[in-house]
Amino acid sequence: MSTARLYQPVSVAFQFFLVVAMLTTDMPTAQAERPLVFISAFAAGDEGAIHAFQLDLQTGQLTAVERATDVEHPFFLAISPNQRYLYSIHARTFGGTEHEEVAAYAIVGRSGRLTLLNRQSARGTAACYLDVDATGRTLLVANYASGSVAALPVRGDGSLGEAASFFAHAGSSVDRARQEGPHAHCMVVGPDNRFAYAADLGLDQILGYRLDATAAKLSPNRQPFVRTPPGAGPRHLTFHPHTRQVYVINELSNSITLFDCDGESGMLVERQTISTLPEGFDGQSHCADLKITPDGRFLYGTNRGHDSIAAYRIGEAGRLTLIAIESSLGKGPQNLAIAPGGELLLLCANMPGNNVAVFRIDSETGRLISAGPVVSMPKPSCIRILP
């Protein structure tokens, strides 16, 4: 028997083994490299929807996979800590006399499909922000037009109960056109899950609450509020991932204010306010959203009107230094999200521009680099990523 004949069967078997190994190892890797991205379309009727995409972390490409249409004006979204449920604003007429609702959905595997569980009243009008506490048992909602906040219990199956806590803010501030009354614009749970904070654009205040997540109960903190600069119009806030700093983006003054947060009392102390616009800009612009990279080194905030994203380096004691102000590649950058990975990607929803832009974050400089063509979709208002 020749040597060639002896080794022929082994060679074929080995080749078959290599093919199978490549297929079985590549498939899970490809799946892991494509997080699910949910983006709300802020519109009525069939156009109002929650779009699901797969995100390729290598190329930055978004690929549409599903679309839930049983929701209208889904202005803002939140995902539960266990990543099994998604919550959305739902309103037939946004900001009218009728209270908005919060819709609860089950996320079906990694398909991007959503199954409606139930809806509950937001207890206010122009509901504009949702957050879920670390235990997944409480959902918080901020109502802009009625200037109120509420806490809804989350049941074991992810559905929502009726609001267990409700607070109506009162007062006004210096801008008579925009601050004639309270306008709660966000409600965010603190990092230790003991406190929650509401940015009220109409009051120029960050209001502090104690949170009992087991009962979805809120109570005013010993420091009931801290003021932002007059006329600032605080809109959204976020906590540094590793320290006790809080950053607030101010819609009316186009700025970001840094606060220190005391871990025991939950009290806030103002430390810095910095502009989001280039020096000399005299056009009309209003801030919207801000996000921090998972490593805590960079912060990004949006300018609607200037249509840009301001990038900052986070330095000693959390203070911000401007890196650059980059185009958002669309009109009216409304919301940001950062996809974690080997190289970070920043997604920007340009709501009136009807597109979503994807940027790569330079790990050394923090600068933003376009990761490819924008994705067209109607009125994108909020982005949430399921890793």
XYZ file of C-alpha atoms in Angstrom:
387
model
C 0.000 0.000 0.000
C 1.394 3.424 -0.955
C 2.040 6.247 1.517
C -0.399 8.514 -0.380
C -3.257 6.010 0.050
C -2.470 5.564 3.756
C -2.824 9.272 4.570
C -5.658 10.168 2.197
C -8.562 9.250 4.555
C -6.918 11.085 7.477
C -6.490 14.244 5.379
C -10.155 14.330 4.343
C -11.340 13.758 7.891
C -9.072 16.516 9.178
C -10.359 18.956 6.578
C -13.940 18.138 7.562
C -13.056 18.730 11.215
C -11.576 22.144 10.391
C -14.702 23.232 8.504
C -17.010 22.180 11.356
C -14.776 23.869 13.936
C -14.742 27.103 11.976
C -18.530 27.136 11.609
C -19.276 26.344 15.230
C -16.801 28.879 16.583
C -17.648 31.684 14.158
C -21.398 31.583 14.711
C -21.434 32.414 18.451
C -18.720 35.019 17.939
C -20.755 36.795 15.255
C -23.809 36.730 17.498
C -21.830 38.134 20.451
C -20.408 40.909 18.295
C -23.861 42.164 17.356
C -25.667 43.777 20.286
C -29.355 44.572 19.933
C -30.170 48.268 19.581
C -33.699 49.541 20.227
C -34.538 52.982 18.816
C -37.894 54.701 19.269
C -39.602 56.587 16.431
C -41.400 59.573 17.973
C -44.513 59.683 15.803
C -48.198 58.806 15.824
C -50.033 55.896 14.235
C -48.134 53.196 12.364
C -45.093 55.448 11.939
C -44.657 55.540 15.706
C -42.682 52.393 16.494
C -39.771 50.825 18.320
C -37.163 49.680 15.817
C -34.710 46.895 16.628
C -31.301 46.685 14.957
C -28.223 44.514 15.210
C -25.025 46.511 15.637
C -21.754 45.253 14.152
C -19.102 46.470 16.597
C -16.361 46.064 14.006
C -17.924 48.132 11.217
C -20.484 50.228 13.105
C -23.217 49.032 10.735
C -26.822 48.915 11.983
C -29.010 46.195 10.431
C -32.788 46.360 10.945
C -34.286 43.133 12.336
C -37.687 43.953 13.906
C -40.230 46.757 14.377
C -42.908 46.980 17.089
C -45.825 49.152 15.964
C -48.282 48.748 18.859
C -46.976 51.979 20.433
C -47.423 55.675 19.622
C -45.080 58.576 20.408
C -42.566 56.306 22.197
C -40.444 59.294 23.208
C -38.233 57.460 25.734
C -37.189 53.877 26.508
C -35.652 51.953 29.408
C -34.404 48.365 29.740
C -34.579 46.301 32.936
C -31.312 45.313 34.680
C -31.865 41.631 33.795
C -32.294 42.699 30.127
C -35.568 40.785 29.792
C -37.983 43.747 29.648
C -38.253 47.038 27.799
C -40.376 49.996 28.871
C -41.619 52.785 26.601
C -43.672 55.957 26.723
C -47.006 55.497 24.900
C -49.326 58.359 23.958
C -52.016 58.807 21.347
C -51.599 62.597 21.658
C -48.285 63.555 23.244
C -48.445 66.448 25.722
C -52.234 66.858 25.498
C -54.749 66.821 28.327
C -54.799 63.021 28.524
C -52.118 61.383 30.651
C -49.450 59.394 28.847
C -48.940 55.713 29.569
C -45.883 53.533 30.140
C -45.896 50.319 28.100
C -44.122 47.191 29.358
C -42.691 44.677 26.867
C -40.969 41.309 27.118
C -37.827 41.094 24.969
C -38.005 37.841 23.018
C -34.515 36.329 23.099
C -32.037 38.016 20.778
C -34.545 38.392 17.956
C -35.395 42.031 18.657
C -39.080 41.133 18.868
C -41.157 42.719 21.656
C -44.301 41.268 23.270
C -46.610 43.761 24.990
C -47.278 42.882 28.651
C -49.426 45.826 29.775
C -49.667 49.606 30.061
C -50.061 51.876 33.081
C -50.711 55.587 33.497
C -47.642 57.833 33.794
C -49.760 60.116 36.025
C -48.844 63.141 33.924
C -48.579 64.735 30.491
C -45.655 64.808 28.044
C -43.997 61.877 29.841
C -40.390 62.195 28.710
C -38.032 59.982 30.749
C -37.928 56.460 32.229
C -35.446 54.719 34.499
C -35.474 51.326 36.233
C -33.779 50.798 39.590
C -30.967 48.270 40.093
C -33.289 45.581 41.493
C -35.693 45.881 38.558
C -38.633 46.368 40.943
C -39.294 50.089 40.435
C -39.759 52.165 37.288
C -39.474 55.958 37.516
C -41.125 58.385 35.100
C -40.780 62.163 34.620
C -43.656 64.170 33.143
C -42.558 67.368 31.409
C -45.782 69.286 30.736
C -47.406 68.593 34.104
C -44.123 68.927 36.025
C -44.403 65.728 38.027
C -42.638 62.437 38.781
C -43.975 58.997 39.666
C -42.736 55.562 40.719
C -44.435 52.413 39.364
C -43.914 48.933 40.844
C -42.599 46.260 38.481
C -44.229 42.858 38.936
C -42.387 39.550 38.779
C -43.354 39.023 35.139
C -42.054 42.460 34.116
C -45.489 44.091 33.857
C -46.270 47.348 35.655
C -48.554 48.121 38.569
C -50.275 51.443 39.218
C -48.064 54.274 40.494
C -47.171 53.800 44.160
C -45.629 57.287 44.517
C -46.402 60.607 42.853
C -45.008 64.111 43.366
C -46.095 67.311 41.592
C -43.354 69.943 41.478
C -44.200 73.628 42.063
C -42.607 76.962 41.212
C -40.978 78.743 38.275
C -37.738 80.455 37.245
C -36.339 83.386 35.277
C -37.193 82.467 31.661
C -40.862 83.450 31.370
C -41.332 81.620 28.070
C -39.878 78.249 29.108
C -39.852 78.364 32.922
C -43.363 79.588 33.726
C -43.907 76.454 35.797
C -42.343 73.091 36.663
C -41.143 70.843 33.822
C -39.624 67.598 35.123
C -37.340 66.384 32.333
C -35.645 63.311 33.809
C -35.728 61.016 36.827
C -32.553 59.011 37.466
C -31.697 56.412 40.121
C -28.416 57.012 41.964
C -25.582 54.443 41.875
C -26.297 52.928 45.302
C -30.055 52.633 44.604
C -30.952 54.664 47.719
C -31.656 57.991 46.034
C -33.264 59.280 42.843
C -32.847 62.683 41.222
C -35.182 64.696 38.988
C -33.903 67.489 36.744
C -36.662 70.103 36.456
C -36.118 72.482 33.543
C -38.827 74.882 34.691
C -37.491 75.297 38.213
C -33.706 75.321 37.583
C -33.520 72.610 40.218
C -32.301 69.058 40.726
C -34.750 67.536 43.186
C -33.578 64.691 45.434
C -35.700 61.777 46.620
C -35.101 58.777 48.825
C -36.039 55.540 47.104
C -37.486 52.369 48.612
C -37.283 50.099 45.583
C -39.016 47.175 47.317
C -42.243 49.208 47.493
C -41.693 51.690 44.632
C -41.874 54.477 47.207
C -40.311 57.933 46.923
C -39.898 60.503 49.691
C -38.189 63.930 49.559
C -34.551 63.827 50.627
C -33.211 65.940 53.521
C -31.817 68.226 50.805
C -35.048 68.524 48.777
C -33.327 70.263 45.858
C -30.192 72.024 44.652
C -30.260 74.908 42.169
C -28.558 75.101 38.808
C -27.488 78.529 37.458
C -30.556 80.774 36.819
C -32.075 80.169 33.395
C -29.979 77.030 32.840
C -32.957 74.725 32.295
C -31.536 71.378 33.519
C -32.693 68.575 31.229
C -30.813 65.280 31.733
C -28.315 64.075 34.327
C -25.929 61.150 34.603
C -23.574 59.738 37.237
C -19.905 59.044 36.698
C -19.493 55.238 36.550
C -16.707 55.105 39.166
C -16.971 58.226 41.358
C -19.563 60.343 43.149
C -19.778 63.051 40.492
C -23.069 63.974 38.789
C -23.253 65.787 35.434
C -26.317 67.796 34.379
C -26.840 69.083 30.826
C -28.692 72.397 30.731
C -31.027 72.788 27.757
C -31.531 76.565 27.857
C -28.018 77.802 28.695
C -26.191 75.229 26.526
C -23.931 74.081 29.327
C -23.040 71.176 31.598
C -22.908 71.523 35.379
C -20.836 69.214 37.584
C -21.980 68.341 41.103
C -20.330 66.304 43.832
C -22.720 63.814 45.441
C -22.366 62.740 49.080
C -22.816 58.986 49.288
C -24.382 58.999 52.762
C -26.783 61.932 52.553
C -27.341 62.103 48.797
C -26.685 65.860 48.910
C -25.324 67.641 45.805
C -22.730 70.440 45.711
C -22.061 72.431 42.516
C -18.432 72.428 41.310
C -18.260 73.546 37.654
C -20.347 74.801 34.731
C -18.908 74.634 31.195
C -20.325 75.631 27.789
C -21.239 73.073 25.119
C -20.954 75.547 22.223
C -17.938 77.005 20.416
C -16.809 80.458 21.449
C -18.454 83.157 19.343
C -21.508 81.112 18.286
C -24.555 83.422 18.357
C -27.234 81.222 16.797
C -30.096 79.462 18.559
C -29.326 76.082 20.090
C -30.577 73.895 22.938
C -28.881 70.947 24.628
C -30.547 67.538 24.936
C -28.572 64.543 26.235
C -25.232 63.482 27.707
C -23.378 60.191 28.134
C -20.091 59.034 29.726
C -17.854 56.246 28.420
C -17.809 53.094 30.615
C -14.196 53.761 31.647
C -15.202 57.218 32.909
C -12.659 59.118 30.801
C -14.860 60.992 28.327
C -18.243 62.738 28.334
C -20.397 63.753 25.333
C -23.296 66.214 25.137
C -25.607 67.214 22.279
C -26.435 70.630 20.811
C -29.697 70.943 18.867
C -29.464 73.956 16.579
C -25.693 73.953 16.340
C -26.299 70.258 15.507
C -23.158 68.988 17.152
C -21.738 66.775 19.884
C -19.408 68.346 22.437
C -16.667 65.983 23.665
C -14.911 66.451 27.018
C -12.098 64.795 28.917
C -12.974 64.030 32.555
C -10.065 65.006 34.762
C -9.193 65.411 38.416
C -12.210 65.700 40.743
C -14.422 65.053 37.718
C -13.807 68.434 36.106
C -14.411 68.726 32.369
C -12.023 69.977 29.686
C -13.334 70.479 26.164
C -11.740 68.210 23.541
C -13.702 69.154 20.429
C -17.180 69.930 19.119
C -18.054 67.616 16.224
C -20.957 67.576 13.753
C -23.769 65.200 14.749
C -24.227 64.376 11.027
C -27.872 65.311 11.230
C -30.364 67.882 12.461
C -31.365 68.074 16.123
C -29.240 65.469 18.008
C -31.736 64.259 20.592
C -30.252 61.226 22.326
C -26.950 59.366 22.679
C -25.917 55.816 23.540
C -22.484 54.211 23.892
C -21.941 50.600 22.812
C -19.172 48.935 24.832
C -16.583 46.810 23.098
C -12.905 46.689 22.199
C -13.433 50.014 20.444
C -16.311 52.110 21.746
C -19.077 53.263 19.436
C -21.305 56.274 20.074
C -24.783 56.332 18.510
C -26.628 59.619 17.995
C -30.366 59.972 17.260
C -30.911 63.064 15.093
C -34.667 63.288 15.621
C -35.805 66.066 13.221
C -33.057 64.953 10.831
C -34.641 61.473 10.625
C -31.378 59.569 10.969
C -29.069 57.769 13.368
C -25.324 58.394 13.139
C -22.664 56.003 14.439
C -19.247 57.259 15.561
C -16.114 55.502 16.694
C -14.552 56.945 19.861
C -10.778 57.369 19.669
C -9.530 55.665 22.844
C -6.587 58.035 23.194
C -8.064 61.430 22.356
C -11.818 60.961 22.836
C -12.458 62.435 19.395
C -15.395 61.131 17.343
C -14.850 59.545 13.927
C -17.759 58.677 11.634
C -18.171 54.900 11.417
C -20.076 54.951 8.128
C -23.222 56.276 6.450
C -26.115 57.408 8.655
C -29.167 55.151 9.001
C -32.455 56.702 7.920
C -35.532 56.244 10.117
C -38.433 58.503 11.137
C -37.984 60.737 14.201
C -35.479 58.712 16.287
C -35.820 59.947 19.873
C -34.212 57.393 22.215
C -31.570 54.659 21.869
C -31.104 51.702 24.184
C -28.492 48.955 23.699
C -28.735 45.333 24.814
C -25.118 44.036 24.864
